[in-house]
Amino acid sequence: MLSTAASRIRGFRLRPPRRADVLLTLIILGLNTGGYLLPGVIPFGPWRLALEASAILPLLWRETYPVLSALVVGGMTLLVTSIVHPAQPFPYSVLVTQYTIGSVLRARTRVVMVGLFTAGNILAEILHKQTGNPEDFFVTFTLSLTSISLGLLTQSERDSAEVLADRAAAAERARIARDMHDVVGHAVALMVVQAEAGPLFVRSDPERAETAFDAISAAGRDAMTQLRALLGVLQRDDADRRDPVPTLAGLDDLVRRVRAAGLPVALEATGTPSALSPGAEAAAYRVVQEALTNTLKHARASRADVLLAWSPEALEITVADDGRGPAHGGAGNSHGGHGGHGLNGLRERLAPVGGRLSWSSPPDAGGFALTAYIPSES
């Protein structure tokens, strides 16, 4: 055990102080030793100056080594109080240390350090022979309590910022996961449909078979492009150069790819387009993409219709098909809303932009109609 401790001591390397702590230490050093420049205020003495400086210089490592720095500052301040009294400058270093105790330390360590500095305050008052002066006690403990409280407030704000950052990161990861699901799911659905149809036409209709294989290749390339863009968001250097967020301008290409997969799709827009935020445009695109992908995979539909109904207040998207409807889709049918990335996933996409989702399936006529309401920017 002793050899381990000795090896740790030999391997100890003092880390350089933070730039902000260097500036703070220089300011406090100037405040505490500035009295020597005023004649008749504090008698100058090299040992006195060295002692006071030794009670301030540990602030250079107040956040790098908070406990060690606090103990040295507290101990040297008491030494200065007992030797230099009654001409001791105001202990700015102690107030800064108490602030650091509140802002950096946690749990038991903070409680112990607060107790030690409280005892140190009482001992300093005894050394100053101010125990019979309640006003002095009140000022001392008020300053200490204020410094510690400011430190606690700083730590609380820092923790709140970290929680918000973690939540934002989790939301971003969830968004990327949904986007990857949509990209991969859509591409795979197109490729599976074409791959199943291609071999049937290799001999009977070679041109149609060639078209199917071209569609598979195009779907794969498009998926790779979108995936590279999504993954680029995770790299800081690429985040500013790549924009993986889809827009409504891409619906024509989306519909073209679905048609190439063998599902006739009609795209229609009514009204005058109003302004949508980038997040709302992305959500609108993904709603259409998810609905058409589910139609391809599960509905066995002969056609699908996409209607964009614009109004000054909102965009209403309806994607309808003439397929089997949710009652016959089986357990894997996303129309039923049971899949983690089915209707629930679309609701999660629409919620941040104030949108809502509804659907219907006429029991006599079959088919499925999905409607998304997305408010415009005010």
Short mmCIF file of N, CA and C in Angstrom, two decimals, residues 150-164:
data_model
loop_
_atom_site.label_atom_id
_atom_site.label_comp_id
_atom_site.label_asym_id
_atom_site.label_seq_id
_atom_site.Cartn_x
_atom_site.Cartn_y
_atom_site.Cartn_z
N LEU A 150 -24.06 31.57 -4.05
CA LEU A 150 -23.82 31.88 -5.46
C LEU A 150 -23.17 30.70 -6.18
N GLY A 151 -22.26 30.01 -5.49
CA GLY A 151 -21.65 28.83 -6.07
C GLY A 151 -22.66 27.72 -6.33
N LEU A 152 -23.56 27.51 -5.35
CA LEU A 152 -24.60 26.49 -5.52
C LEU A 152 -25.53 26.83 -6.68
N LEU A 153 -25.84 28.13 -6.81
CA LEU A 153 -26.70 28.56 -7.91
C LEU A 153 -26.02 28.31 -9.25
N THR A 154 -24.74 28.61 -9.32
CA THR A 154 -23.98 28.37 -10.56
C THR A 154 -23.98 26.88 -10.91
N GLN A 155 -23.75 26.03 -9.91
CA GLN A 155 -23.75 24.59 -10.16
C GLN A 155 -25.12 24.10 -10.61
N SER A 156 -26.18 24.66 -10.00
CA SER A 156 -27.53 24.26 -10.40
C SER A 156 -27.82 24.65 -11.84
N GLU A 157 -27.42 25.86 -12.24
CA GLU A 157 -27.63 26.29 -13.62
C GLU A 157 -26.82 25.43 -14.59
N ARG A 158 -25.60 25.08 -14.18
CA ARG A 158 -24.77 24.23 -15.04
C ARG A 158 -25.41 22.85 -15.20
N ASP A 159 -25.93 22.30 -14.11
CA ASP A 159 -26.58 20.99 -14.19
C ASP A 159 -27.83 21.05 -15.07
N SER A 160 -28.59 22.15 -14.94
CA SER A 160 -29.79 22.29 -15.76
C SER A 160 -29.42 22.37 -17.23
N ALA A 161 -28.35 23.10 -17.54
CA ALA A 161 -27.91 23.20 -18.93
C ALA A 161 -27.47 21.83 -19.47
N GLU A 162 -26.81 21.03 -18.62
CA GLU A 162 -26.39 19.70 -19.06
C GLU A 162 -27.59 18.79 -19.30
N VAL A 163 -28.61 18.91 -18.44
CA VAL A 163 -29.82 18.10 -18.62
C VAL A 163 -30.50 18.47 -19.94
N LEU A 164 -30.60 19.78 -20.19
CA LEU A 164 -31.23 20.22 -21.44
C LEU A 164 -30.41 19.75 -22.65
#
